[in-house]
XYZ file of N, CA and C in Angstrom:
216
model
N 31.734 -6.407 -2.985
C 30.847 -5.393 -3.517
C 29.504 -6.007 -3.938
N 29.707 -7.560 -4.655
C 28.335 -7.796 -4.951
C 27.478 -8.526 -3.965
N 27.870 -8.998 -2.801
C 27.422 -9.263 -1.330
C 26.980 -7.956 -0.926
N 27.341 -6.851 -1.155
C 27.009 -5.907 -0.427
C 25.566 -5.083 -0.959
N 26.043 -5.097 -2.121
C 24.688 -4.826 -2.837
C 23.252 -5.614 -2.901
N 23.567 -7.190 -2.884
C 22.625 -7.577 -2.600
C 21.846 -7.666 -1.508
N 22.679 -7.234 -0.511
C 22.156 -7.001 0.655
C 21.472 -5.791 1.209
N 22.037 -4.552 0.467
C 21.053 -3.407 0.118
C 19.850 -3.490 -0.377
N 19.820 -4.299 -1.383
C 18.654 -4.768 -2.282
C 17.434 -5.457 -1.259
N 18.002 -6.352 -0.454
C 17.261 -6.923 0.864
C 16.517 -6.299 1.406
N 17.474 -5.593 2.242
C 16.679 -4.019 3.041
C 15.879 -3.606 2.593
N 16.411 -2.838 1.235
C 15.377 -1.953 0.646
C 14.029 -2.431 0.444
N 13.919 -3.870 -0.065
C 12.809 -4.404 -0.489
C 11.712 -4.744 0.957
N 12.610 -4.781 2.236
C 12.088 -5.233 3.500
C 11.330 -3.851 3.839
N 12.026 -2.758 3.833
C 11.977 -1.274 3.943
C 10.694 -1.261 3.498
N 10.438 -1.354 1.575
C 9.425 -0.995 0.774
C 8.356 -1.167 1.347
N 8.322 -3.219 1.714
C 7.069 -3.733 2.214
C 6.582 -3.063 3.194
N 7.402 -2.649 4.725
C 6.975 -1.781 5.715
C 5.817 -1.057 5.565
N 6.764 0.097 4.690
C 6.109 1.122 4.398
C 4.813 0.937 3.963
N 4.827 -0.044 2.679
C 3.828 0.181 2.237
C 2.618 -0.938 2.969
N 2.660 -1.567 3.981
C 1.745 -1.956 4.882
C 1.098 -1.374 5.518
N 2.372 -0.415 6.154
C 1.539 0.603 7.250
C 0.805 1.285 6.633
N 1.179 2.108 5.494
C -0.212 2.874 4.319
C -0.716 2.365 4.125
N -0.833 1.095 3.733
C -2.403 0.465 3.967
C -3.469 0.270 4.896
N -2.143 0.083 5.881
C -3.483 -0.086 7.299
C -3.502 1.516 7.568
N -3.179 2.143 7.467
C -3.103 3.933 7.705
C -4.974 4.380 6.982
N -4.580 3.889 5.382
C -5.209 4.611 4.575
C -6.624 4.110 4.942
N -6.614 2.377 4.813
C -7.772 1.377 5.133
C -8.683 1.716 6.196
N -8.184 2.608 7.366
C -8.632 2.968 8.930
C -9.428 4.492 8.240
N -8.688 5.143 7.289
C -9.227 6.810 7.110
C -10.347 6.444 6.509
N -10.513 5.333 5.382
C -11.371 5.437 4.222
C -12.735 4.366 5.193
N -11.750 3.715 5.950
C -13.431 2.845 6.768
C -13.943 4.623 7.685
N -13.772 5.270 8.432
C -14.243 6.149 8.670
C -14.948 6.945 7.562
N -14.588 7.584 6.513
C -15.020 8.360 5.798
C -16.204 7.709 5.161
N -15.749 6.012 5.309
C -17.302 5.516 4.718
C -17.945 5.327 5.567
N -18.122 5.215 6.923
C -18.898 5.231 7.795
C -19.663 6.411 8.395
N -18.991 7.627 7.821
C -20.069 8.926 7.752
C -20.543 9.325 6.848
N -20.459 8.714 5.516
C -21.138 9.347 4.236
C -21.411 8.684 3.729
N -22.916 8.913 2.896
C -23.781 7.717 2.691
C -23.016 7.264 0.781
N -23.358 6.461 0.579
C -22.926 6.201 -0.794
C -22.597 7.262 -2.068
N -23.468 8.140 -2.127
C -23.547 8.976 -3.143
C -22.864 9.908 -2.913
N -22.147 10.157 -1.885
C -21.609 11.282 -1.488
C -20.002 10.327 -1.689
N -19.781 9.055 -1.156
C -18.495 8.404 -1.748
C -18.464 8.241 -2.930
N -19.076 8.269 -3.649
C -19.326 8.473 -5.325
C -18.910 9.818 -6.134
N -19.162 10.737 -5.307
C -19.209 12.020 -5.766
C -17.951 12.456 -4.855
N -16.919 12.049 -4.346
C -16.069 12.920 -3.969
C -14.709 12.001 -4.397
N -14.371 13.309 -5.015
C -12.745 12.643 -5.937
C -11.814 12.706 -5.266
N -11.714 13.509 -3.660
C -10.645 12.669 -2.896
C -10.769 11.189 -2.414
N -12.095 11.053 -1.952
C -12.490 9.356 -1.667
C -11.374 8.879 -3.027
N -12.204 8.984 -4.161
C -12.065 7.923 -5.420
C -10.488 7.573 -5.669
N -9.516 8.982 -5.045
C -8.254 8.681 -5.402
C -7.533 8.133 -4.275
N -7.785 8.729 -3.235
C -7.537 7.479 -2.075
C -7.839 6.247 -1.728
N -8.671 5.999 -2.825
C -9.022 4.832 -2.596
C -8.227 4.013 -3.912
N -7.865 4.625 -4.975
C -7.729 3.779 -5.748
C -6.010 3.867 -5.579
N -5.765 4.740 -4.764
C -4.042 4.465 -4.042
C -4.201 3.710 -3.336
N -5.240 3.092 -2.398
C -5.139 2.537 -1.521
C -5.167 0.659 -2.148
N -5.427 0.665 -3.039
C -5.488 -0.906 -4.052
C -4.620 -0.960 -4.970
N -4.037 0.091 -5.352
C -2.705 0.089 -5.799
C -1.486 -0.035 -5.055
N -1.372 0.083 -3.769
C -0.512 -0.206 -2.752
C -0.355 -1.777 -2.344
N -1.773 -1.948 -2.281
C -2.292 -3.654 -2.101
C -1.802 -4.489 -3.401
N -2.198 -4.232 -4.076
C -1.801 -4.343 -5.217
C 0.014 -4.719 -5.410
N 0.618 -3.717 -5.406
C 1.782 -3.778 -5.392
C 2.943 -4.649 -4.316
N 2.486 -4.597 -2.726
C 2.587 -5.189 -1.953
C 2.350 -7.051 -2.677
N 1.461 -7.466 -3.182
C 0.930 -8.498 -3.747
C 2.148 -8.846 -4.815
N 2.284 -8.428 -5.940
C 3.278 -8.330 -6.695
C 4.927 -8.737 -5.945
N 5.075 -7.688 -5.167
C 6.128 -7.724 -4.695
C 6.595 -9.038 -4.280
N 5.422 -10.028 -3.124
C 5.406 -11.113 -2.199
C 5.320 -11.814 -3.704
N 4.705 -12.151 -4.895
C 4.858 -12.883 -5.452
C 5.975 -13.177 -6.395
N 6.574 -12.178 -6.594
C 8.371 -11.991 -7.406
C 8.888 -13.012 -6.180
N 8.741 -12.501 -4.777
C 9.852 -12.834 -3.691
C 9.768 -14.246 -3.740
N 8.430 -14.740 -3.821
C 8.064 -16.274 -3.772
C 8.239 -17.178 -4.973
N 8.804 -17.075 -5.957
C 8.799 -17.386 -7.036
C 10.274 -18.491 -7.166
């Protein structure tokens, strides 16, 4: 049982990273477009930018965290 679980634990954590790579490179590709058609003040002034973006460094972020628990 406790082989088995830790091995769930594996996955899951392999799973997490996936995921949360591909949303990065997902999100990283939307937000380089959106900044490449709107000039600064307009990425300033729009609060979907600001929250996609600040999911998008919180993902990085976390991803970071994660690799550094694993490496420890």
């Amino acid at each position: 049982m406790k082989q088995q679980s830790e091995q769930r634990i594996d996955h899951a954590i392999r799973l997490l990273l996936q995921t949360l790579e591909r949303n990065v490179t997902d999100t990283g590709i939307i937000l380089g477009e959106y900044e490449a058609t709107h000039d600064d003040r307009e990425l300033c002034d729009s609060i979907q930018y600001g929250a996609l973006n600040a999911g998008y460094f919180a993902m990085k972020d976390a991803i970071e965290t994660i690799n550094n628990r694993l490496n420890k």
